[in-house]
């Protein structure tokens, strides 16, 4: 009942990748490929997702943050680069706020927790999607106009949901993070107090989290805005997201 993680690449300070709600580490496959084999990557399945389905007390972001931080410590990762998408972005931010000295850089792709607004009905529909057509329909709504949803992304989501108990777990997590029609927010003073390089990436057609949530960032945060993209940034534009991550790694 531990955490599932896929480790690839070389040696040195790892890049830790945390996917969004309803996904697995496979959300980063094309980003990792674009980074190349020289970057050491630890891509986790968040508690309650995929290979980490049976992790105890799965659901809340603080549980995921504590679990991943503990796993990194057990692996001897004293310092690492950290990136998260959507719900995984909120988890990544919590890890950074609790152990800023260990985080070499923080990159947040359309992160949860920067404002209360969230498209709860769409996330519920995604949580309950099981067939390829249902999953693809949700991903189209979550992506920018003209972005083609690839068959391997749909296949990964359907395969994940085929596990016994996975759909019920996703409904449970959805209830925790968006069941009241809004989401919890990260402490602004904690974010503003981060003494490390932070980059926030958002798409102009994000249908899950309003792009305006990236307008009022702490002064030292760098903002990357892609007007034509939606919410599924790692899948929509993996080469662009890899370049942002590569820049963060090389600069720090």
Short mmCIF file of C-alpha atoms in Angstrom, two decimals:
data_model
loop_
_atom_site.label_atom_id
_atom_site.label_comp_id
_atom_site.label_asym_id
_atom_site.label_seq_id
_atom_site.Cartn_x
_atom_site.Cartn_y
_atom_site.Cartn_z
CA UNK A 1 0.00 0.00 0.00
CA UNK A 2 2.88 2.35 -0.77
CA UNK A 3 3.29 4.98 -3.43
CA UNK A 4 3.85 4.02 -7.05
CA UNK A 5 6.61 5.97 -8.75
CA UNK A 6 8.36 5.67 -12.09
CA UNK A 7 12.04 6.62 -12.05
CA UNK A 8 13.85 7.36 -15.29
CA UNK A 9 16.91 9.22 -16.54
CA UNK A 10 20.31 9.92 -15.10
CA UNK A 11 21.73 10.86 -11.72
CA UNK A 12 21.80 13.92 -9.53
CA UNK A 13 19.00 16.04 -8.15
CA UNK A 14 15.75 14.54 -9.45
CA UNK A 15 12.82 16.29 -11.04
CA UNK A 16 9.70 15.21 -9.14
CA UNK A 17 6.50 15.26 -11.22
CA UNK A 18 2.97 15.18 -9.76
CA UNK A 19 -0.02 14.68 -12.07
CA UNK A 20 -3.50 16.15 -11.78
CA UNK A 21 -6.81 14.72 -10.55
CA UNK A 22 -7.89 11.60 -12.40
CA UNK A 23 -4.49 10.90 -13.93
CA UNK A 24 -1.32 8.93 -13.27
CA UNK A 25 2.39 9.40 -13.85
CA UNK A 26 1.71 8.68 -17.52
CA UNK A 27 0.38 12.23 -17.91
CA UNK A 28 4.05 13.26 -18.08
CA UNK A 29 5.21 10.66 -20.64
CA UNK A 30 5.68 13.09 -23.51
CA UNK A 31 7.18 15.78 -21.29
CA UNK A 32 9.73 13.30 -19.97
CA UNK A 33 10.54 12.17 -23.49
CA UNK A 34 11.12 15.79 -24.51
CA UNK A 35 13.41 16.36 -21.52
CA UNK A 36 15.70 13.59 -22.71
CA UNK A 37 17.47 10.77 -20.86
CA UNK A 38 19.91 12.99 -18.97
CA UNK A 39 17.30 14.29 -16.53
CA UNK A 40 16.56 12.11 -13.54
CA UNK A 41 12.78 11.99 -13.10
CA UNK A 42 10.56 10.64 -10.33
CA UNK A 43 6.97 10.64 -11.61
CA UNK A 44 4.50 9.63 -8.89
CA UNK A 45 0.99 8.24 -8.89
CA UNK A 46 -0.74 10.38 -6.28
CA UNK A 47 -2.51 8.58 -3.42
CA UNK A 48 -5.82 7.16 -4.65
CA UNK A 49 -4.68 7.09 -8.27
CA UNK A 50 -3.37 4.24 -10.43
CA UNK A 51 -0.62 2.27 -8.71
CA UNK A 52 -1.22 4.23 -5.48
CA UNK A 53 -4.96 3.45 -5.42
CA UNK A 54 -4.88 1.72 -2.04
CA UNK A 55 -2.74 4.29 -0.22
CA UNK A 56 -4.27 4.86 3.24
CA UNK A 57 -6.43 7.96 3.73
CA UNK A 58 -6.05 8.99 0.09
CA UNK A 59 -7.81 12.15 -1.01
CA UNK A 60 -6.75 15.40 0.63
CA UNK A 61 -3.78 17.30 -0.77
CA UNK A 62 -2.02 17.44 2.63
CA UNK A 63 -2.06 13.62 2.82
CA UNK A 64 -0.47 13.40 -0.61
CA UNK A 65 2.11 16.05 0.27
CA UNK A 66 3.18 14.23 3.44
CA UNK A 67 3.32 10.88 1.65
CA UNK A 68 5.49 12.13 -1.21
CA UNK A 69 7.79 14.08 1.09
CA UNK A 70 8.27 10.96 3.23
CA UNK A 71 8.98 8.81 0.18
CA UNK A 72 11.56 11.30 -1.10
CA UNK A 73 13.24 11.32 2.30
CA UNK A 74 13.31 7.52 2.33
CA UNK A 75 14.99 7.60 -1.08
CA UNK A 76 17.66 9.93 0.23
CA UNK A 77 16.55 12.85 -1.96
CA UNK A 78 17.75 15.74 0.15
CA UNK A 79 17.17 18.28 -2.63
CA UNK A 80 14.99 18.07 -5.74
CA UNK A 81 13.17 20.05 -8.40
CA UNK A 82 9.41 19.87 -8.05
CA UNK A 83 6.57 20.28 -10.54
CA UNK A 84 2.85 19.60 -10.34
CA UNK A 85 -0.21 19.94 -12.54
CA UNK A 86 -3.67 20.97 -11.28
CA UNK A 87 -4.35 19.01 -8.06
CA UNK A 88 -0.73 17.89 -8.18
CA UNK A 89 0.25 21.55 -8.30
CA UNK A 90 -1.47 22.17 -4.98
CA UNK A 91 0.33 19.14 -3.55
CA UNK A 92 3.66 20.42 -4.88
CA UNK A 93 3.08 23.86 -3.36
CA UNK A 94 2.34 22.30 0.03
CA UNK A 95 5.56 20.27 -0.11
CA UNK A 96 7.55 23.41 -0.98
CA UNK A 97 5.99 25.44 1.83
CA UNK A 98 6.77 22.74 4.38
CA UNK A 99 10.34 22.02 3.26
CA UNK A 100 11.53 24.97 1.13
CA UNK A 101 15.20 24.18 1.75
CA UNK A 102 14.82 20.89 -0.10
CA UNK A 103 13.14 22.30 -3.21
CA UNK A 104 15.57 23.63 -5.81
CA UNK A 105 12.77 24.96 -8.03
CA UNK A 106 8.98 24.81 -8.12
CA UNK A 107 6.94 24.76 -11.34
CA UNK A 108 3.16 24.82 -11.12
CA UNK A 109 1.05 23.98 -14.17
CA UNK A 110 -2.49 25.40 -13.73
CA UNK A 111 -2.28 24.55 -10.03
CA UNK A 112 -5.20 24.00 -7.74
CA UNK A 113 -5.57 26.21 -4.68
CA UNK A 114 -4.88 29.69 -6.07
CA UNK A 115 -8.54 30.66 -5.88
CA UNK A 116 -11.85 29.10 -4.83
CA UNK A 117 -13.36 28.84 -8.32
CA UNK A 118 -13.30 25.39 -9.93
CA UNK A 119 -15.41 23.64 -12.55
CA UNK A 120 -16.78 21.02 -10.17
CA UNK A 121 -19.36 19.54 -12.62
CA UNK A 122 -16.70 18.90 -15.27
CA UNK A 123 -14.38 17.26 -12.75
CA UNK A 124 -17.23 15.08 -11.51
CA UNK A 125 -17.95 14.02 -15.08
CA UNK A 126 -14.25 13.19 -15.52
CA UNK A 127 -14.20 11.21 -12.27
CA UNK A 128 -17.10 9.08 -13.48
CA UNK A 129 -15.92 8.64 -17.09
CA UNK A 130 -14.97 5.05 -17.88
CA UNK A 131 -15.32 4.38 -21.60
CA UNK A 132 -12.95 5.81 -24.22
CA UNK A 133 -15.72 8.04 -25.59
CA UNK A 134 -16.58 9.41 -22.13
CA UNK A 135 -12.94 10.07 -21.25
CA UNK A 136 -12.19 11.69 -24.61
CA UNK A 137 -15.23 13.96 -24.35
CA UNK A 138 -14.01 15.25 -20.99
CA UNK A 139 -10.45 15.75 -22.20
CA UNK A 140 -11.68 17.71 -25.22
CA UNK A 141 -13.55 20.06 -22.89
CA UNK A 142 -10.45 20.42 -20.71
CA UNK A 143 -8.16 21.20 -23.66
CA UNK A 144 -7.76 24.30 -25.77
CA UNK A 145 -9.59 24.68 -29.09
CA UNK A 146 -7.94 22.71 -31.85
CA UNK A 147 -5.87 20.57 -29.47
CA UNK A 148 -6.15 16.95 -30.52
CA UNK A 149 -6.57 14.46 -27.69
CA UNK A 150 -4.19 11.60 -28.45
CA UNK A 151 -5.34 8.00 -28.26
CA UNK A 152 -2.58 7.03 -25.82
CA UNK A 153 -3.75 9.66 -23.33
CA UNK A 154 -7.30 8.30 -23.55
CA UNK A 155 -6.03 4.73 -23.25
CA UNK A 156 -4.02 5.56 -20.11
CA UNK A 157 -7.07 7.10 -18.43
CA UNK A 158 -9.33 4.18 -19.37
CA UNK A 159 -6.77 1.62 -18.19
CA UNK A 160 -6.46 3.39 -14.86
CA UNK A 161 -10.23 3.44 -14.39
CA UNK A 162 -10.51 -0.29 -15.14
CA UNK A 163 -8.99 -1.11 -11.75
CA UNK A 164 -11.60 -2.31 -9.22
CA UNK A 165 -12.47 0.55 -6.91
CA UNK A 166 -10.77 3.29 -8.92
CA UNK A 167 -13.93 5.09 -10.06
CA UNK A 168 -15.35 5.02 -6.54
CA UNK A 169 -12.08 6.47 -5.23
CA UNK A 170 -12.14 9.25 -7.81
CA UNK A 171 -15.68 10.14 -6.78
CA UNK A 172 -14.50 10.24 -3.16
CA UNK A 173 -11.56 12.50 -3.96
CA UNK A 174 -13.76 14.74 -6.12
CA UNK A 175 -16.14 15.14 -3.19
CA UNK A 176 -13.25 16.22 -0.97
CA UNK A 177 -11.70 18.73 -3.35
CA UNK A 178 -14.72 20.13 -5.21
CA UNK A 179 -17.89 18.57 -3.84
CA UNK A 180 -19.11 21.87 -2.40
CA UNK A 181 -18.71 23.59 -5.76
CA UNK A 182 -15.48 25.35 -4.80
CA UNK A 183 -11.96 24.37 -3.80
CA UNK A 184 -9.80 25.11 -0.79
CA UNK A 185 -7.10 27.71 -1.23
CA UNK A 186 -3.42 27.67 -0.40
CA UNK A 187 -2.22 30.18 2.22
CA UNK A 188 -1.10 33.32 0.39
CA UNK A 189 1.46 34.22 3.03
CA UNK A 190 2.99 30.76 2.73
CA UNK A 191 3.27 31.11 -1.05
CA UNK A 192 4.65 34.64 -0.85
CA UNK A 193 7.24 33.50 1.69
CA UNK A 194 8.80 30.89 -0.60
CA UNK A 195 12.46 31.76 -1.04
CA UNK A 196 13.03 29.72 -4.18
CA UNK A 197 12.39 30.05 -7.93
CA UNK A 198 8.68 29.53 -8.67
CA UNK A 199 7.10 29.39 -12.13
CA UNK A 200 3.35 29.28 -12.76
CA UNK A 201 2.04 28.15 -16.15
CA UNK A 202 -1.53 28.64 -17.36
CA UNK A 203 -3.59 28.25 -20.52
CA UNK A 204 -5.97 30.93 -21.73
CA UNK A 205 -8.75 28.41 -22.44
CA UNK A 206 -8.58 26.60 -19.10
CA UNK A 207 -12.10 25.28 -18.47
CA UNK A 208 -11.29 23.78 -15.07
CA UNK A 209 -9.52 26.61 -13.22
CA UNK A 210 -10.00 30.22 -14.37
CA UNK A 211 -6.88 31.72 -15.96
CA UNK A 212 -7.41 34.85 -13.85
CA UNK A 213 -6.19 32.85 -10.86
CA UNK A 214 -2.69 33.43 -12.23
CA UNK A 215 -3.12 37.24 -12.35
CA UNK A 216 -2.38 38.03 -8.70
CA UNK A 217 0.73 36.00 -7.97
CA UNK A 218 3.37 36.84 -5.37
CA UNK A 219 5.86 39.38 -6.80
CA UNK A 220 8.77 36.97 -7.30
CA UNK A 221 6.75 34.30 -9.13
CA UNK A 222 7.39 34.00 -12.87
CA UNK A 223 4.28 33.56 -15.02
CA UNK A 224 4.10 31.72 -18.33
CA UNK A 225 0.82 32.20 -20.19
CA UNK A 226 -0.25 30.21 -23.26
CA UNK A 227 -3.35 31.88 -24.75
CA UNK A 228 -4.31 28.96 -27.00
CA UNK A 229 -4.02 26.13 -24.49
CA UNK A 230 -6.49 24.70 -22.01
CA UNK A 231 -6.08 22.93 -18.68
CA UNK A 232 -4.26 19.78 -19.79
CA UNK A 233 -0.92 21.50 -20.33
CA UNK A 234 1.45 18.49 -20.11
CA UNK A 235 -0.59 16.59 -22.70
CA UNK A 236 -1.42 19.56 -24.94
CA UNK A 237 2.07 21.05 -25.32
CA UNK A 238 4.66 18.66 -23.85
CA UNK A 239 7.62 20.23 -25.66
CA UNK A 240 6.77 23.70 -24.34
CA UNK A 241 6.29 22.39 -20.81
CA UNK A 242 9.58 20.47 -21.04
CA UNK A 243 11.39 23.67 -22.06
CA UNK A 244 10.06 25.47 -19.00
CA UNK A 245 11.17 22.60 -16.77
CA UNK A 246 14.57 22.38 -18.45
CA UNK A 247 15.08 26.09 -17.86
CA UNK A 248 14.17 25.69 -14.19
CA UNK A 249 16.59 22.80 -13.77
CA UNK A 250 19.47 24.49 -15.58
CA UNK A 251 19.08 27.80 -13.76
CA UNK A 252 19.01 26.21 -10.31
#
